């Protein structure tokens, strides 16, 4: 969506939702291990005792690694065109830069 490719974004959204549903069914049937969030940890409020999900900040480390890959890729393109810029139609799929992040679905 960031690059204005709404049809592709909609297709990806549907693909991910269907994959999530299938994975949830497999977990419910015991075919897959229990899922553990990567960037959040369950915690309890000291005053109320209520549970909540505490952000681990690991996301920002992974995000910076992905951003470095994007910058390196764009720097390697030295022909002066608009490759990699939003809306140019020549950008590299950002999903490639998250290849080191485990697919949780």
mmCIF file with all atom_site columns, C-alpha atoms in Angstrom:
data_model
loop_
_atom_site.group_PDB
_atom_site.id
_atom_site.type_symbol
_atom_site.label_atom_id
_atom_site.label_alt_id
_atom_site.label_comp_id
_atom_site.label_asym_id
_atom_site.label_entity_id
_atom_site.label_seq_id
_atom_site.pdbx_PDB_ins_code
_atom_site.Cartn_x
_atom_site.Cartn_y
_atom_site.Cartn_z
_atom_site.occupancy
_atom_site.B_iso_or_equiv
_atom_site.pdbx_formal_charge
_atom_site.auth_seq_id
_atom_site.auth_comp_id
_atom_site.auth_asym_id
_atom_site.auth_atom_id
_atom_site.pdbx_PDB_model_num
ATOM 1   C CA . UNK A 1 1   ? 0.000  0.000   0.000   1.00 0.00 ? 1   UNK A CA 1
ATOM 2   C CA . UNK A 1 2   ? 2.896  2.345   0.669   1.00 0.00 ? 2   UNK A CA 1
ATOM 3   C CA . UNK A 1 3   ? 3.700  2.367   -3.033  1.00 0.00 ? 3   UNK A CA 1
ATOM 4   C CA . UNK A 1 4   ? 0.075  2.645   -4.206  1.00 0.00 ? 4   UNK A CA 1
ATOM 5   C CA . UNK A 1 5   ? -0.223 -0.981  -5.306  1.00 0.00 ? 5   UNK A CA 1
ATOM 6   C CA . UNK A 1 6   ? -3.605 -1.594  -3.690  1.00 0.00 ? 6   UNK A CA 1
ATOM 7   C CA . UNK A 1 7   ? -4.512 -4.705  -5.695  1.00 0.00 ? 7   UNK A CA 1
ATOM 8   C CA . UNK A 1 8   ? -1.252 -6.414  -4.746  1.00 0.00 ? 8   UNK A CA 1
ATOM 9   C CA . UNK A 1 9   ? -1.717 -5.358  -1.114  1.00 0.00 ? 9   UNK A CA 1
ATOM 10  C CA . UNK A 1 10  ? -5.243 -6.788  -1.112  1.00 0.00 ? 10  UNK A CA 1
ATOM 11  C CA . UNK A 1 11  ? -4.035 -10.083 -2.596  1.00 0.00 ? 11  UNK A CA 1
ATOM 12  C CA . UNK A 1 12  ? -1.257 -10.308 0.000   1.00 0.00 ? 12  UNK A CA 1
ATOM 13  C CA . UNK A 1 13  ? -3.701 -9.531  2.809   1.00 0.00 ? 13  UNK A CA 1
ATOM 14  C CA . UNK A 1 14  ? -6.013 -12.334 1.643   1.00 0.00 ? 14  UNK A CA 1
ATOM 15  C CA . UNK A 1 15  ? -3.093 -14.761 1.253   1.00 0.00 ? 15  UNK A CA 1
ATOM 16  C CA . UNK A 1 16  ? -1.870 -14.040 4.775   1.00 0.00 ? 16  UNK A CA 1
ATOM 17  C CA . UNK A 1 17  ? -5.336 -14.315 6.307   1.00 0.00 ? 17  UNK A CA 1
ATOM 18  C CA . UNK A 1 18  ? -5.910 -17.693 4.648   1.00 0.00 ? 18  UNK A CA 1
ATOM 19  C CA . UNK A 1 19  ? -2.490 -18.898 5.795   1.00 0.00 ? 19  UNK A CA 1
ATOM 20  C CA . UNK A 1 20  ? -3.247 -17.735 9.351   1.00 0.00 ? 20  UNK A CA 1
ATOM 21  C CA . UNK A 1 21  ? -6.560 -19.603 9.371   1.00 0.00 ? 21  UNK A CA 1
ATOM 22  C CA . UNK A 1 22  ? -4.930 -22.808 8.118   1.00 0.00 ? 22  UNK A CA 1
ATOM 23  C CA . UNK A 1 23  ? -2.139 -22.527 10.683  1.00 0.00 ? 23  UNK A CA 1
ATOM 24  C CA . UNK A 1 24  ? -4.616 -21.877 13.503  1.00 0.00 ? 24  UNK A CA 1
ATOM 25  C CA . UNK A 1 25  ? -6.543 -25.032 12.524  1.00 0.00 ? 25  UNK A CA 1
ATOM 26  C CA . UNK A 1 26  ? -3.312 -27.056 12.555  1.00 0.00 ? 26  UNK A CA 1
ATOM 27  C CA . UNK A 1 27  ? -2.403 -25.698 16.006  1.00 0.00 ? 27  UNK A CA 1
ATOM 28  C CA . UNK A 1 28  ? -5.878 -26.472 17.335  1.00 0.00 ? 28  UNK A CA 1
ATOM 29  C CA . UNK A 1 29  ? -5.539 -30.039 16.022  1.00 0.00 ? 29  UNK A CA 1
ATOM 30  C CA . UNK A 1 30  ? -2.124 -30.421 17.644  1.00 0.00 ? 30  UNK A CA 1
ATOM 31  C CA . UNK A 1 31  ? -0.238 -30.677 14.344  1.00 0.00 ? 31  UNK A CA 1
ATOM 32  C CA . UNK A 1 32  ? 1.910  -27.619 15.166  1.00 0.00 ? 32  UNK A CA 1
ATOM 33  C CA . UNK A 1 33  ? 3.634  -26.429 18.317  1.00 0.00 ? 33  UNK A CA 1
ATOM 34  C CA . UNK A 1 34  ? 2.198  -23.589 20.361  1.00 0.00 ? 34  UNK A CA 1
ATOM 35  C CA . UNK A 1 35  ? 3.054  -20.223 18.887  1.00 0.00 ? 35  UNK A CA 1
ATOM 36  C CA . UNK A 1 36  ? 5.286  -17.832 20.846  1.00 0.00 ? 36  UNK A CA 1
ATOM 37  C CA . UNK A 1 37  ? 5.243  -14.136 19.884  1.00 0.00 ? 37  UNK A CA 1
ATOM 38  C CA . UNK A 1 38  ? 8.582  -12.839 18.645  1.00 0.00 ? 38  UNK A CA 1
ATOM 39  C CA . UNK A 1 39  ? 8.379  -9.174  19.614  1.00 0.00 ? 39  UNK A CA 1
ATOM 40  C CA . UNK A 1 40  ? 6.088  -9.370  22.656  1.00 0.00 ? 40  UNK A CA 1
ATOM 41  C CA . UNK A 1 41  ? 6.175  -11.130 26.010  1.00 0.00 ? 41  UNK A CA 1
ATOM 42  C CA . UNK A 1 42  ? 3.241  -11.759 28.303  1.00 0.00 ? 42  UNK A CA 1
ATOM 43  C CA . UNK A 1 43  ? 3.571  -9.714  31.468  1.00 0.00 ? 43  UNK A CA 1
ATOM 44  C CA . UNK A 1 44  ? 1.420  -8.844  34.452  1.00 0.00 ? 44  UNK A CA 1
ATOM 45  C CA . UNK A 1 45  ? 0.648  -5.406  35.797  1.00 0.00 ? 45  UNK A CA 1
ATOM 46  C CA . UNK A 1 46  ? 2.043  -5.130  39.335  1.00 0.00 ? 46  UNK A CA 1
ATOM 47  C CA . UNK A 1 47  ? -0.881 -3.043  40.581  1.00 0.00 ? 47  UNK A CA 1
ATOM 48  C CA . UNK A 1 48  ? -3.851 -4.771  38.985  1.00 0.00 ? 48  UNK A CA 1
ATOM 49  C CA . UNK A 1 49  ? -2.466 -8.228  38.278  1.00 0.00 ? 49  UNK A CA 1
ATOM 50  C CA . UNK A 1 50  ? -3.942 -8.052  34.795  1.00 0.00 ? 50  UNK A CA 1
ATOM 51  C CA . UNK A 1 51  ? -1.990 -9.602  31.956  1.00 0.00 ? 51  UNK A CA 1
ATOM 52  C CA . UNK A 1 52  ? -0.782 -7.609  28.961  1.00 0.00 ? 52  UNK A CA 1
ATOM 53  C CA . UNK A 1 53  ? 1.675  -7.976  26.093  1.00 0.00 ? 53  UNK A CA 1
ATOM 54  C CA . UNK A 1 54  ? 4.940  -6.117  26.712  1.00 0.00 ? 54  UNK A CA 1
ATOM 55  C CA . UNK A 1 55  ? 6.852  -4.993  23.620  1.00 0.00 ? 55  UNK A CA 1
ATOM 56  C CA . UNK A 1 56  ? 10.405 -6.399  23.601  1.00 0.00 ? 56  UNK A CA 1
ATOM 57  C CA . UNK A 1 57  ? 11.910 -3.755  21.265  1.00 0.00 ? 57  UNK A CA 1
ATOM 58  C CA . UNK A 1 58  ? 13.557 -6.541  19.224  1.00 0.00 ? 58  UNK A CA 1
ATOM 59  C CA . UNK A 1 59  ? 11.363 -5.426  16.308  1.00 0.00 ? 59  UNK A CA 1
ATOM 60  C CA . UNK A 1 60  ? 13.369 -2.212  15.954  1.00 0.00 ? 60  UNK A CA 1
ATOM 61  C CA . UNK A 1 61  ? 16.624 -4.176  15.713  1.00 0.00 ? 61  UNK A CA 1
ATOM 62  C CA . UNK A 1 62  ? 15.172 -6.397  12.976  1.00 0.00 ? 62  UNK A CA 1
ATOM 63  C CA . UNK A 1 63  ? 13.639 -3.358  11.263  1.00 0.00 ? 63  UNK A CA 1
ATOM 64  C CA . UNK A 1 64  ? 16.992 -1.577  11.179  1.00 0.00 ? 64  UNK A CA 1
ATOM 65  C CA . UNK A 1 65  ? 18.673 -4.626  9.641   1.00 0.00 ? 65  UNK A CA 1
ATOM 66  C CA . UNK A 1 66  ? 15.988 -4.686  6.927   1.00 0.00 ? 66  UNK A CA 1
ATOM 67  C CA . UNK A 1 67  ? 16.348 -0.924  6.371   1.00 0.00 ? 67  UNK A CA 1
ATOM 68  C CA . UNK A 1 68  ? 20.121 -1.323  5.992   1.00 0.00 ? 68  UNK A CA 1
ATOM 69  C CA . UNK A 1 69  ? 19.515 -3.933  3.283   1.00 0.00 ? 69  UNK A CA 1
ATOM 70  C CA . UNK A 1 70  ? 17.186 -1.536  1.461   1.00 0.00 ? 70  UNK A CA 1
ATOM 71  C CA . UNK A 1 71  ? 19.728 1.293   1.665   1.00 0.00 ? 71  UNK A CA 1
ATOM 72  C CA . UNK A 1 72  ? 22.536 -0.985  0.474   1.00 0.00 ? 72  UNK A CA 1
ATOM 73  C CA . UNK A 1 73  ? 20.398 -2.176  -2.433  1.00 0.00 ? 73  UNK A CA 1
ATOM 74  C CA . UNK A 1 74  ? 19.499 1.378   -3.426  1.00 0.00 ? 74  UNK A CA 1
ATOM 75  C CA . UNK A 1 75  ? 23.122 2.514   -3.152  1.00 0.00 ? 75  UNK A CA 1
ATOM 76  C CA . UNK A 1 76  ? 24.135 -0.310  -5.493  1.00 0.00 ? 76  UNK A CA 1
ATOM 77  C CA . UNK A 1 77  ? 21.796 1.164   -8.113  1.00 0.00 ? 77  UNK A CA 1
ATOM 78  C CA . UNK A 1 78  ? 23.926 4.047   -9.291  1.00 0.00 ? 78  UNK A CA 1
ATOM 79  C CA . UNK A 1 79  ? 22.290 4.716   -12.646 1.00 0.00 ? 79  UNK A CA 1
ATOM 80  C CA . UNK A 1 80  ? 20.413 7.750   -11.305 1.00 0.00 ? 80  UNK A CA 1
ATOM 81  C CA . UNK A 1 81  ? 16.889 6.524   -12.023 1.00 0.00 ? 81  UNK A CA 1
ATOM 82  C CA . UNK A 1 82  ? 14.038 6.357   -9.525  1.00 0.00 ? 82  UNK A CA 1
ATOM 83  C CA . UNK A 1 83  ? 14.481 2.674   -8.667  1.00 0.00 ? 83  UNK A CA 1
ATOM 84  C CA . UNK A 1 84  ? 13.418 1.901   -5.139  1.00 0.00 ? 84  UNK A CA 1
ATOM 85  C CA . UNK A 1 85  ? 11.418 5.087   -4.645  1.00 0.00 ? 85  UNK A CA 1
ATOM 86  C CA . UNK A 1 86  ? 7.759  4.873   -3.665  1.00 0.00 ? 86  UNK A CA 1
ATOM 87  C CA . UNK A 1 87  ? 5.449  5.085   -6.648  1.00 0.00 ? 87  UNK A CA 1
ATOM 88  C CA . UNK A 1 88  ? 8.202  4.556   -9.231  1.00 0.00 ? 88  UNK A CA 1
ATOM 89  C CA . UNK A 1 89  ? 7.032  1.059   -10.101 1.00 0.00 ? 89  UNK A CA 1
ATOM 90  C CA . UNK A 1 90  ? 10.683 -0.058  -9.952  1.00 0.00 ? 90  UNK A CA 1
ATOM 91  C CA . UNK A 1 91  ? 10.997 -0.749  -6.235  1.00 0.00 ? 91  UNK A CA 1
ATOM 92  C CA . UNK A 1 92  ? 12.386 -3.982  -4.873  1.00 0.00 ? 92  UNK A CA 1
ATOM 93  C CA . UNK A 1 93  ? 9.837  -6.008  -2.923  1.00 0.00 ? 93  UNK A CA 1
ATOM 94  C CA . UNK A 1 94  ? 10.387 -5.114  0.734   1.00 0.00 ? 94  UNK A CA 1
ATOM 95  C CA . UNK A 1 95  ? 9.449  -8.640  1.774   1.00 0.00 ? 95  UNK A CA 1
ATOM 96  C CA . UNK A 1 96  ? 12.863 -9.751  0.463   1.00 0.00 ? 96  UNK A CA 1
ATOM 97  C CA . UNK A 1 97  ? 14.550 -7.684  3.155   1.00 0.00 ? 97  UNK A CA 1
ATOM 98  C CA . UNK A 1 98  ? 12.725 -9.561  5.908   1.00 0.00 ? 98  UNK A CA 1
ATOM 99  C CA . UNK A 1 99  ? 14.077 -12.941 4.838   1.00 0.00 ? 99  UNK A CA 1
ATOM 100 C CA . UNK A 1 100 ? 15.855 -13.396 8.176   1.00 0.00 ? 100 UNK A CA 1
ATOM 101 C CA . UNK A 1 101 ? 12.569 -13.032 10.076  1.00 0.00 ? 101 UNK A CA 1
ATOM 102 C CA . UNK A 1 102 ? 10.855 -16.345 10.769  1.00 0.00 ? 102 UNK A CA 1
ATOM 103 C CA . UNK A 1 103 ? 7.561  -16.859 8.946   1.00 0.00 ? 103 UNK A CA 1
ATOM 104 C CA . UNK A 1 104 ? 5.141  -17.188 11.852  1.00 0.00 ? 104 UNK A CA 1
ATOM 105 C CA . UNK A 1 105 ? 2.148  -18.257 9.818   1.00 0.00 ? 105 UNK A CA 1
#
